Amino acid sequence: MTDAAPRLAVVAETLLGAPLPVRVRAWDGSEAGPPDGPVLVIHDRRAVRRMLWRPGELGLARAWVAGELTVEGSLFDLLERVAGLLWEREPDLPPVDPAVSTAQSGPGPLAALGSIARSVGLPALRDLPGARWRDAAHRAAARELIALAGPLPPPAPPAEEAAARRGGTRHSKGRDRRAVSHHYDVGNDFYERVLGPSMVYSCAYWSPGSTLEEAQRDKLDLVCRKLALRPGDRLLDVGCGWGSMALHAAREYGVRVTGVTLSREQAVYARKRVADGGLTDLVDIRIQDYRDVKDGPYEAISSIGMAEHVGADRYRDYARTLHALLRPGGRLLNHQIARPPEPDEEAYRIDEFIDAYVFPDGELSPLGTTVGELERAGFEVRDVEALREHYGLTLRAWVARLEEHWAEAVRLTSPGRVRVWQLYMAACALGFERGRLGVNQVLAVRPTAAGDARLPLRLRTWDAETV
């Protein structure tokens, strides 16, 4: 029979309470859904088993990384259609009995189905005593989905998943080192294909008509001007990546730069760039945790796209450490992704897909929380600039480069790794564009004992050209 796609469509529309937003092609060649736009191709019914066993993002992510799900057409178009449905309305579903659910059940309709599937362990649904899953249409949808999934349990997670390689206390130095290595030590050649010649892995600063390379150069220069760098100053670049900020600051502003990273591959690459640029007398690249930097004081500190790895429980220590490393009157430029605040911050959970495949242990905080922690550490926050739309443009440029160099990227890493990057960058681009993610540059100073912040009365001289 070739009816898997129509059956899946009925299940999806029952659970979502809305028409299927994209076309689906199943493993048996059948299709269902709107005829226009992208097609979600389910190559193997194992994808359905993964979604039942680990509902929510992680099950879908495992199927995507394994190649059991692909998209014909624009991934951005597909994500926009699905996000428009899921972000703008919550499915009207009955509650699930707590005895049936598990701690690993994420929000959404598949969480309920997954908890049922786990409790049953068979391709059939039993009516559990005390269960509140009583709506006939939803019970029928559950039976149909479990029947389509085939024998449980699902296959093992793809090799690219990071969870099995953890251990130790979250945000301890050893675990942070392993988390950074998971994301960054995948090959400098791969990152060159994605990031381009700038090798800057953070939000660019765009102007109309600018290229990715120009926008990244403008971002580095924006940071240098906000820090008011002068020849002879000492700059600490925390999470220095492949050395782009250190190189720009030394070459263009004549400062002495210490760059620290936990990634061995990044350090090797950055040191070569420093040597090739003739800047070894000005730039020192270290494989070092920022907590182990003891050679302050510095006139300025840049932390660009690094604080997301610190963790909420460690953030106050991070802020205090940077404060102690600055000379009185020194400046910090903290460039960091933010999320909207939760009604109940205790309910915040790290995104499962990002945690397992992209940034293990990465945590996002609301902007207000970040500013508050910097102030508690003794900083005076003097300026906040939101660059949310800029990150959407940056991510779309990275996705375009990845897709342009797809075959090379697969050869340099693995098909699963490239699919991880494509999905996470495309999804994050939409998150920034729709306001579900933000990114901010926070300029803070360590005032002198007399309260002098050593700032001009009119601070925003760096963007006078664009006002």
Short mmCIF file of C-alpha atoms in Angstrom, two decimals:
data_model
loop_
_atom_site.label_atom_id
_atom_site.label_comp_id
_atom_site.label_asym_id
_atom_site.label_seq_id
_atom_site.Cartn_x
_atom_site.Cartn_y
_atom_site.Cartn_z
CA MET A 1 0.00 0.00 0.00
CA THR A 2 1.16 3.54 -0.73
CA ASP A 3 -0.85 5.55 1.77
CA ALA A 4 1.65 6.51 4.48
CA ALA A 5 1.70 10.23 3.61
CA PRO A 6 -2.11 10.70 3.63
CA ARG A 7 -2.29 8.85 6.93
CA LEU A 8 0.47 11.00 8.41
CA ALA A 9 -1.30 14.12 7.18
CA VAL A 10 -4.52 13.14 8.96
CA VAL A 11 -2.57 12.51 12.16
CA ALA A 12 -0.74 15.84 11.91
CA GLU A 13 -3.88 17.84 11.22
CA THR A 14 -5.71 16.14 14.09
CA LEU A 15 -2.94 16.92 16.55
CA LEU A 16 -2.24 20.45 15.30
CA GLY A 17 -5.86 21.40 14.77
CA ALA A 18 -4.93 23.06 11.48
CA PRO A 19 -4.27 22.08 7.85
CA LEU A 20 -0.84 20.62 7.09
CA PRO A 21 1.38 23.63 6.23
CA VAL A 22 3.78 21.73 3.93
CA ARG A 23 3.64 18.83 1.51
CA VAL A 24 4.85 15.46 2.78
CA ARG A 25 6.33 12.58 0.79
CA ALA A 26 6.61 9.31 2.69
CA TRP A 27 8.97 6.35 2.35
CA ASP A 28 6.41 4.49 0.21
CA GLY A 29 6.28 7.26 -2.41
CA SER A 30 2.90 8.62 -1.37
CA GLU A 31 2.33 12.36 -0.96
CA ALA A 32 -0.12 14.61 0.86
CA GLY A 33 -0.51 18.27 1.72
CA PRO A 34 -0.53 21.51 -0.26
CA PRO A 35 0.93 21.18 -3.77
CA ASP A 36 2.95 24.40 -3.70
CA GLY A 37 6.15 25.13 -1.83
CA PRO A 38 8.73 22.83 -0.22
CA VAL A 39 8.29 19.11 0.33
CA LEU A 40 9.24 17.36 3.57
CA VAL A 41 10.57 13.95 2.51
CA ILE A 42 10.39 11.17 5.10
CA HIS A 43 12.78 8.58 3.68
CA ASP A 44 12.33 5.98 6.39
CA ARG A 45 9.67 5.19 8.97
CA ARG A 46 12.46 5.19 11.56
CA ALA A 47 12.03 8.96 11.56
CA VAL A 48 8.55 8.52 12.99
CA ARG A 49 9.88 6.14 15.64
CA ARG A 50 12.45 8.73 16.68
CA MET A 51 9.73 11.36 17.06
CA LEU A 52 7.60 9.04 19.16
CA TRP A 53 10.43 7.96 21.42
CA ARG A 54 11.94 11.41 21.93
CA PRO A 55 9.14 13.85 21.13
CA GLY A 56 9.67 17.49 20.38
CA GLU A 57 12.78 18.93 18.78
CA LEU A 58 15.24 16.16 19.64
CA GLY A 59 13.41 13.37 17.84
CA LEU A 60 13.00 15.53 14.74
CA ALA A 61 16.63 16.60 14.93
CA ARG A 62 17.88 13.02 15.12
CA ALA A 63 15.86 12.08 12.06
CA TRP A 64 17.20 15.15 10.20
CA VAL A 65 20.83 14.51 11.15
CA ALA A 66 20.50 10.84 10.20
CA GLY A 67 19.20 11.80 6.76
CA GLU A 68 15.82 10.21 7.35
CA LEU A 69 14.19 13.63 6.81
CA THR A 70 15.16 16.00 4.01
CA VAL A 71 13.58 18.95 2.23
CA GLU A 72 12.99 19.45 -1.47
CA GLY A 73 12.96 23.17 -2.09
CA SER A 74 13.79 25.93 0.38
CA LEU A 75 14.50 24.92 3.97
CA PHE A 76 13.79 28.51 4.99
CA ASP A 77 10.36 28.33 3.34
CA LEU A 78 9.53 25.09 5.12
CA LEU A 79 10.66 26.40 8.50
CA GLU A 80 8.71 29.63 8.03
CA ARG A 81 5.52 27.72 7.30
CA VAL A 82 5.95 25.40 10.26
CA ALA A 83 7.10 28.18 12.61
CA GLY A 84 4.16 30.31 11.59
CA LEU A 85 1.88 27.54 12.81
CA LEU A 86 3.72 26.47 15.95
CA TRP A 87 4.91 29.86 17.20
CA GLU A 88 1.65 31.71 16.66
CA ARG A 89 -0.71 29.21 18.22
CA GLU A 90 -0.61 26.28 20.60
CA PRO A 91 -2.32 23.04 19.55
CA ASP A 92 -5.53 22.37 21.45
CA LEU A 93 -4.67 19.02 23.00
CA PRO A 94 -5.95 17.15 26.01
CA PRO A 95 -3.64 16.85 29.02
CA VAL A 96 -1.67 13.67 29.62
CA ASP A 97 -1.72 11.75 32.85
CA PRO A 98 1.47 12.49 34.82
CA ALA A 99 1.90 8.77 35.41
CA VAL A 100 2.22 8.28 31.67
CA SER A 101 4.56 11.17 30.90
CA THR A 102 8.29 11.30 31.65
CA ALA A 103 10.76 14.02 32.43
CA GLN A 104 12.05 13.76 28.89
CA SER A 105 8.74 14.54 27.28
CA GLY A 106 8.94 17.97 25.69
CA PRO A 107 6.01 20.28 25.07
CA GLY A 108 3.60 19.77 22.22
CA PRO A 109 1.44 16.99 20.85
CA LEU A 110 4.20 14.46 20.22
CA ALA A 111 5.15 14.58 23.89
CA ALA A 112 1.86 12.96 24.78
CA LEU A 113 2.15 10.37 22.02
CA GLY A 114 5.73 9.66 22.96
CA SER A 115 4.88 9.06 26.59
CA ILE A 116 2.17 6.65 25.50
CA ALA A 117 4.54 4.85 23.14
CA ARG A 118 7.20 4.53 25.82
CA SER A 119 4.75 3.20 28.36
CA VAL A 120 3.35 0.67 25.92
CA GLY A 121 6.54 -0.31 24.10
CA LEU A 122 4.48 -1.92 21.31
CA PRO A 123 3.08 -0.72 17.95
CA ALA A 124 -0.38 -0.52 19.52
CA LEU A 125 -2.05 1.75 22.06
CA ARG A 126 -3.45 0.45 25.31
CA ASP A 127 -5.92 2.43 27.36
CA LEU A 128 -3.99 3.07 30.56
CA PRO A 129 -5.82 3.11 33.93
CA GLY A 130 -6.39 6.66 35.08
CA ALA A 131 -5.25 8.22 31.81
CA ARG A 132 -6.87 11.49 30.77
CA TRP A 133 -6.08 10.95 27.08
CA ARG A 134 -9.77 10.38 26.38
CA ASP A 135 -10.60 12.26 23.19
CA ALA A 136 -11.49 9.66 20.55
CA ALA A 137 -9.91 11.56 17.66
CA HIS A 138 -6.63 11.95 19.50
CA ARG A 139 -6.60 8.32 20.60
CA ALA A 140 -7.14 7.29 17.00
CA ALA A 141 -4.34 9.56 15.86
CA ALA A 142 -2.03 8.04 18.47
CA ARG A 143 -2.81 4.50 17.30
CA GLU A 144 -2.26 5.50 13.67
CA LEU A 145 1.09 7.13 14.34
CA ILE A 146 2.37 4.22 16.40
CA ALA A 147 1.27 1.81 13.67
CA LEU A 148 3.07 3.87 11.01
CA ALA A 149 6.23 4.05 13.10
CA GLY A 150 6.82 0.33 13.06
CA PRO A 151 8.58 -1.70 15.75
CA LEU A 152 9.94 0.22 18.74
CA PRO A 153 12.46 1.27 19.98
CA PRO A 154 14.14 3.61 17.49
CA PRO A 155 17.72 3.36 16.23
CA ALA A 156 20.61 4.80 18.23
CA PRO A 157 21.16 8.57 18.00
CA PRO A 158 23.47 9.79 15.21
CA ALA A 159 27.18 9.93 16.00
CA GLU A 160 27.16 13.73 15.86
CA GLU A 161 25.16 13.95 19.09
CA ALA A 162 27.18 15.31 22.02
CA ALA A 163 25.18 14.08 25.01
CA ALA A 164 26.98 10.76 25.43
CA ARG A 165 30.38 12.48 25.58
CA ARG A 166 29.59 14.63 28.62
CA GLY A 167 30.53 14.07 32.21
CA GLY A 168 31.55 16.12 35.19
CA THR A 169 29.94 19.23 36.62
CA ARG A 170 28.20 21.55 34.17
CA HIS A 171 30.46 24.51 33.31
CA SER A 172 33.46 23.07 35.11
CA LYS A 173 36.66 23.84 33.22
CA GLY A 174 37.00 20.30 31.87
CA ARG A 175 33.41 20.04 30.73
CA ASP A 176 33.50 23.50 29.16
CA ARG A 177 36.64 22.49 27.27
CA ARG A 178 34.91 19.39 25.90
CA ALA A 179 31.81 21.41 24.96
CA VAL A 180 33.88 23.97 23.08
CA SER A 181 35.83 21.22 21.34
CA HIS A 182 32.60 19.56 20.19
CA HIS A 183 31.53 22.69 18.36
CA TYR A 184 34.76 24.32 17.23
CA ASP A 185 37.22 21.48 16.69
CA VAL A 186 35.50 20.10 13.59
CA GLY A 187 38.08 21.38 11.14
CA ASN A 188 39.25 24.85 10.22
CA ASP A 189 38.78 24.03 6.54
CA PHE A 190 35.09 23.43 7.22
CA TYR A 191 34.72 26.77 8.97
CA GLU A 192 36.42 28.53 6.08
CA ARG A 193 33.71 27.22 3.76
CA VAL A 194 30.96 28.55 6.04
CA LEU A 195 32.35 31.79 7.43
CA GLY A 196 34.35 33.02 4.47
CA PRO A 197 37.70 34.83 4.53
CA SER A 198 36.90 36.89 7.63
CA MET A 199 36.68 33.75 9.84
CA VAL A 200 34.43 35.69 12.21
CA TYR A 201 31.82 33.52 13.91
CA SER A 202 29.47 36.13 15.37
CA CYS A 203 26.87 38.62 14.18
CA ALA A 204 28.11 40.96 11.45
CA TYR A 205 27.27 44.68 11.24
CA TRP A 206 25.47 45.29 7.95
CA SER A 207 24.98 48.32 5.76
CA PRO A 208 22.87 48.37 2.58
CA GLY A 209 24.79 46.60 -0.17
CA SER A 210 27.62 45.32 2.02
CA THR A 211 29.11 41.87 1.58
CA LEU A 212 29.55 39.40 4.44
CA GLU A 213 33.26 40.18 4.55
CA GLU A 214 32.62 43.94 4.70
CA ALA A 215 29.94 43.54 7.36
CA GLN A 216 32.24 41.47 9.56
CA ARG A 217 35.07 43.99 9.18
CA ASP A 218 32.65 46.76 10.16
CA LYS A 219 31.60 44.78 13.25
CA LEU A 220 35.20 44.36 14.39
CA ASP A 221 35.86 48.04 13.86
CA LEU A 222 32.66 48.95 15.73
CA VAL A 223 33.90 46.99 18.74
CA CYS A 224 37.32 48.68 18.59
CA ARG A 225 35.76 52.13 18.45
CA LYS A 226 33.40 51.42 21.32
CA LEU A 227 36.39 50.31 23.37
CA ALA A 228 38.22 53.52 22.37
CA LEU A 229 41.40 51.55 21.68
CA ARG A 230 44.62 53.53 21.45
CA PRO A 231 48.18 52.46 20.54
CA GLY A 232 49.86 50.69 23.42
CA ASP A 233 46.62 49.67 25.18
CA ARG A 234 46.30 46.08 26.38
CA LEU A 235 43.21 44.28 25.08
CA LEU A 236 42.00 40.92 26.35
CA ASP A 237 39.86 39.11 23.74
CA VAL A 238 37.90 36.42 25.59
CA GLY A 239 36.92 33.56 23.31
CA CYS A 240 39.15 34.87 20.52
CA GLY A 241 38.10 32.28 17.93
CA TRP A 242 40.33 32.25 14.88
CA GLY A 243 41.96 35.54 15.86
CA SER A 244 40.05 38.00 13.69
CA MET A 245 39.33 40.54 16.45
CA ALA A 246 42.89 40.33 17.77
CA LEU A 247 44.34 40.83 14.30
CA HIS A 248 42.09 43.79 13.50
CA ALA A 249 42.74 45.54 16.81
CA ALA A 250 46.51 45.10 16.59
CA ARG A 251 46.80 46.00 12.92
CA GLU A 252 44.39 48.95 12.82
CA TYR A 253 44.74 50.36 16.36
CA GLY A 254 48.22 49.34 17.47
CA VAL A 255 47.12 47.65 20.67
CA ARG A 256 48.71 44.67 22.39
CA VAL A 257 46.22 41.79 22.38
CA THR A 258 45.94 38.65 24.46
CA GLY A 259 43.45 36.24 22.89
CA VAL A 260 42.23 33.19 24.83
CA THR A 261 40.32 30.18 23.49
CA LEU A 262 39.64 26.63 24.67
CA SER A 263 39.82 25.30 21.10
CA ARG A 264 43.19 23.91 20.08
CA GLU A 265 42.32 24.08 16.37
CA GLN A 266 41.30 27.72 16.67
CA ALA A 267 44.53 28.58 18.47
CA VAL A 268 46.72 26.90 15.83
CA TYR A 269 44.87 28.74 13.06
CA ALA A 270 44.96 32.11 14.84
CA ARG A 271 48.67 31.84 15.63
CA LYS A 272 49.46 31.19 11.98
CA ARG A 273 47.43 34.23 10.93
CA VAL A 274 49.28 36.35 13.49
CA ALA A 275 52.65 35.14 12.22
CA ASP A 276 51.67 35.59 8.57
CA GLY A 277 50.53 39.14 9.36
CA GLY A 278 53.79 40.03 11.08
CA LEU A 279 52.02 40.79 14.36
CA THR A 280 53.70 38.39 16.77
CA ASP A 281 55.08 41.34 18.77
CA LEU A 282 51.53 42.60 19.40
CA VAL A 283 49.31 39.47 19.59
CA ASP A 284 49.53 36.50 21.95
CA ILE A 285 47.07 33.65 21.35
CA ARG A 286 46.64 31.24 24.27
CA ILE A 287 44.77 28.00 24.85
CA GLN A 288 43.44 29.12 28.20
CA ASP A 289 40.23 29.38 30.20
CA TYR A 290 39.32 33.00 30.90
CA ARG A 291 39.17 32.04 34.59
CA ASP A 292 42.90 31.33 34.50
CA VAL A 293 43.97 34.71 33.08
CA LYS A 294 46.05 36.36 35.81
CA ASP A 295 48.13 38.99 33.99
CA GLY A 296 45.85 42.01 34.21
CA PRO A 297 45.16 44.82 34.32
CA TYR A 298 43.93 45.49 30.79
CA GLU A 299 42.63 48.72 29.36
CA ALA A 300 39.89 46.90 27.46
CA ILE A 301 38.19 43.51 27.19
CA SER A 302 36.18 42.20 24.25
CA SER A 303 33.91 39.19 24.71
CA ILE A 304 32.19 38.50 21.39
CA GLY A 305 29.84 35.52 21.21
CA MET A 306 31.51 33.80 24.15
CA ALA A 307 29.28 34.57 27.14
CA GLU A 308 26.60 32.16 25.86
CA HIS A 309 28.92 29.33 26.97
CA VAL A 310 29.32 30.64 30.53
CA GLY A 311 26.06 29.41 32.06
CA ALA A 312 23.58 31.21 34.30
CA ASP A 313 25.05 29.81 37.51
CA ARG A 314 28.54 31.00 36.56
CA TYR A 315 27.69 34.34 35.02
CA ARG A 316 28.29 36.42 38.13
CA ASP A 317 31.75 34.88 38.49
CA TYR A 318 32.38 35.61 34.79
CA ALA A 319 31.45 39.27 35.26
CA ARG A 320 33.53 39.59 38.43
CA THR A 321 36.52 37.96 36.76
CA LEU A 322 36.43 40.39 33.84
CA HIS A 323 35.90 43.33 36.20
CA ALA A 324 39.01 42.34 38.18
CA LEU A 325 41.08 42.07 35.01
CA LEU A 326 40.27 45.64 33.94
CA ARG A 327 42.14 48.75 34.98
CA PRO A 328 39.92 51.39 36.66
CA GLY A 329 38.47 53.37 33.78
CA GLY A 330 38.73 50.32 31.49
CA ARG A 331 35.96 49.16 29.18
CA LEU A 332 34.22 45.86 28.48
CA LEU A 333 32.35 45.16 25.25
CA ASN A 334 30.11 42.16 25.82
CA HIS A 335 28.47 40.91 22.59
CA GLN A 336 25.91 38.24 23.52
CA ILE A 337 22.81 36.45 22.24
CA ALA A 338 19.72 36.96 24.39
CA ARG A 339 16.30 35.38 24.73
CA PRO A 340 13.02 36.92 25.90
CA PRO A 341 12.34 36.51 29.63
CA GLU A 342 10.08 33.66 30.71
CA PRO A 343 6.99 34.34 32.85
CA ASP A 344 8.59 31.84 35.23
CA GLU A 345 12.37 31.80 34.78
CA GLU A 346 12.56 28.54 36.70
CA ALA A 347 10.72 26.93 33.78
CA TYR A 348 13.46 27.85 31.27
CA ARG A 349 15.01 24.82 29.59
CA ILE A 350 17.95 24.66 27.23
CA ASP A 351 16.92 23.93 23.64
CA GLU A 352 17.31 20.16 23.17
CA PHE A 353 18.55 20.25 19.58
CA ILE A 354 21.09 23.01 20.22
CA ASP A 355 22.26 21.32 23.42
CA ALA A 356 22.73 17.91 21.84
CA TYR A 357 24.18 18.86 18.47
CA VAL A 358 25.42 22.45 18.40
CA PHE A 359 26.45 24.14 21.68
CA PRO A 360 26.46 21.61 24.53
CA ASP A 361 25.64 23.31 27.82
CA GLY A 362 25.06 26.66 26.10
CA GLU A 363 22.57 28.89 27.92
CA LEU A 364 20.82 32.09 26.91
CA SER A 365 19.70 34.79 29.32
CA PRO A 366 17.42 37.79 28.93
CA LEU A 367 19.22 41.08 28.31
CA GLY A 368 18.02 42.45 31.64
CA THR A 369 19.61 39.54 33.49
CA THR A 370 22.93 40.12 31.75
CA VAL A 371 22.93 43.85 32.51
CA GLY A 372 22.01 43.15 36.14
CA GLU A 373 24.87 40.69 36.61
CA LEU A 374 27.38 43.11 35.09
CA GLU A 375 26.19 45.82 37.44
CA ARG A 376 26.38 43.53 40.47
CA ALA A 377 30.00 42.81 39.55
CA GLY A 378 30.80 46.51 39.77
CA PHE A 379 30.46 47.55 36.14
CA GLU A 380 28.61 50.65 35.05
CA VAL A 381 26.63 49.86 31.91
CA ARG A 382 26.83 52.82 29.55
CA ASP A 383 25.36 51.64 26.27
CA VAL A 384 23.32 48.79 24.82
CA GLU A 385 22.95 48.31 21.08
CA ALA A 386 20.56 45.68 19.70
CA LEU A 387 21.72 43.95 16.50
CA ARG A 388 18.93 41.39 16.13
CA GLU A 389 18.19 41.98 12.44
CA HIS A 390 21.92 41.93 11.68
CA TYR A 391 22.19 38.36 12.96
CA GLY A 392 19.37 37.18 10.72
CA LEU A 393 21.25 38.56 7.72
CA THR A 394 24.50 36.99 8.92
CA LEU A 395 22.99 33.54 9.37
CA ARG A 396 21.35 33.62 5.95
CA ALA A 397 24.73 34.48 4.45
CA TRP A 398 26.35 31.54 6.27
CA VAL A 399 23.62 29.15 5.11
CA ALA A 400 24.13 30.32 1.53
CA ARG A 401 27.87 29.67 1.80
CA LEU A 402 27.29 26.24 3.34
CA GLU A 403 24.88 25.21 0.60
CA GLU A 404 27.26 26.57 -2.06
CA HIS A 405 30.11 24.45 -0.64
CA TRP A 406 27.95 21.48 0.42
CA ALA A 407 30.03 18.69 -1.18
CA GLU A 408 33.27 20.07 0.22
CA ALA A 409 31.75 20.51 3.67
CA VAL A 410 30.55 16.89 3.68
CA ARG A 411 34.00 15.69 2.64
CA LEU A 412 35.63 17.71 5.41
CA THR A 413 33.27 16.58 8.19
CA SER A 414 30.30 14.25 7.71
CA PRO A 415 26.87 14.42 6.08
CA GLY A 416 25.27 14.56 9.52
CA ARG A 417 27.46 17.42 10.70
CA VAL A 418 26.61 19.50 7.63
CA ARG A 419 22.89 18.84 8.12
CA VAL A 420 23.24 19.97 11.76
CA TRP A 421 24.73 23.25 10.65
CA GLN A 422 22.20 23.86 7.91
CA LEU A 423 19.24 23.28 10.23
CA TYR A 424 20.55 25.19 13.21
CA MET A 425 21.63 28.24 11.24
CA ALA A 426 18.41 28.41 9.22
CA ALA A 427 16.22 27.98 12.31
CA CYS A 428 18.20 30.58 14.25
CA ALA A 429 17.95 33.04 11.36
CA LEU A 430 14.16 32.84 11.63
CA GLY A 431 14.39 33.16 15.40
CA PHE A 432 16.24 36.46 15.10
CA GLU A 433 14.01 37.74 12.32
CA ARG A 434 10.83 36.98 14.28
CA GLY A 435 12.12 38.38 17.56
CA ARG A 436 12.42 35.09 19.41
CA LEU A 437 16.16 35.67 19.75
CA GLY A 438 18.16 38.86 20.14
CA VAL A 439 21.81 39.87 20.20
CA ASN A 440 23.20 42.89 22.01
CA GLN A 441 26.45 44.74 22.43
CA VAL A 442 26.71 45.96 26.01
CA LEU A 443 29.40 48.56 26.71
CA ALA A 444 30.35 48.67 30.38
CA VAL A 445 33.11 50.42 32.28
CA ARG A 446 34.94 49.88 35.53
CA PRO A 447 34.77 53.39 37.00
CA THR A 448 37.69 54.89 38.86
CA ALA A 449 37.53 55.38 42.62
CA ALA A 450 36.41 58.93 41.97
CA GLY A 451 33.56 57.73 39.74
CA ASP A 452 35.19 58.77 36.47
CA ALA A 453 34.01 56.54 33.59
CA ARG A 454 36.36 58.31 31.16
CA LEU A 455 33.68 58.58 28.52
CA PRO A 456 32.69 61.50 26.29
CA LEU A 457 29.51 63.41 27.10
CA ARG A 458 28.09 62.32 23.75
CA LEU A 459 28.90 58.66 23.68
CA ARG A 460 27.63 57.42 20.34
CA THR A 461 30.29 58.96 18.17
CA TRP A 462 31.05 55.59 16.58
CA ASP A 463 27.87 55.51 14.51
CA ALA A 464 27.64 59.19 13.57
CA GLU A 465 27.98 58.30 9.88
CA THR A 466 24.78 56.26 9.92
CA VAL A 467 22.56 58.56 12.01
#
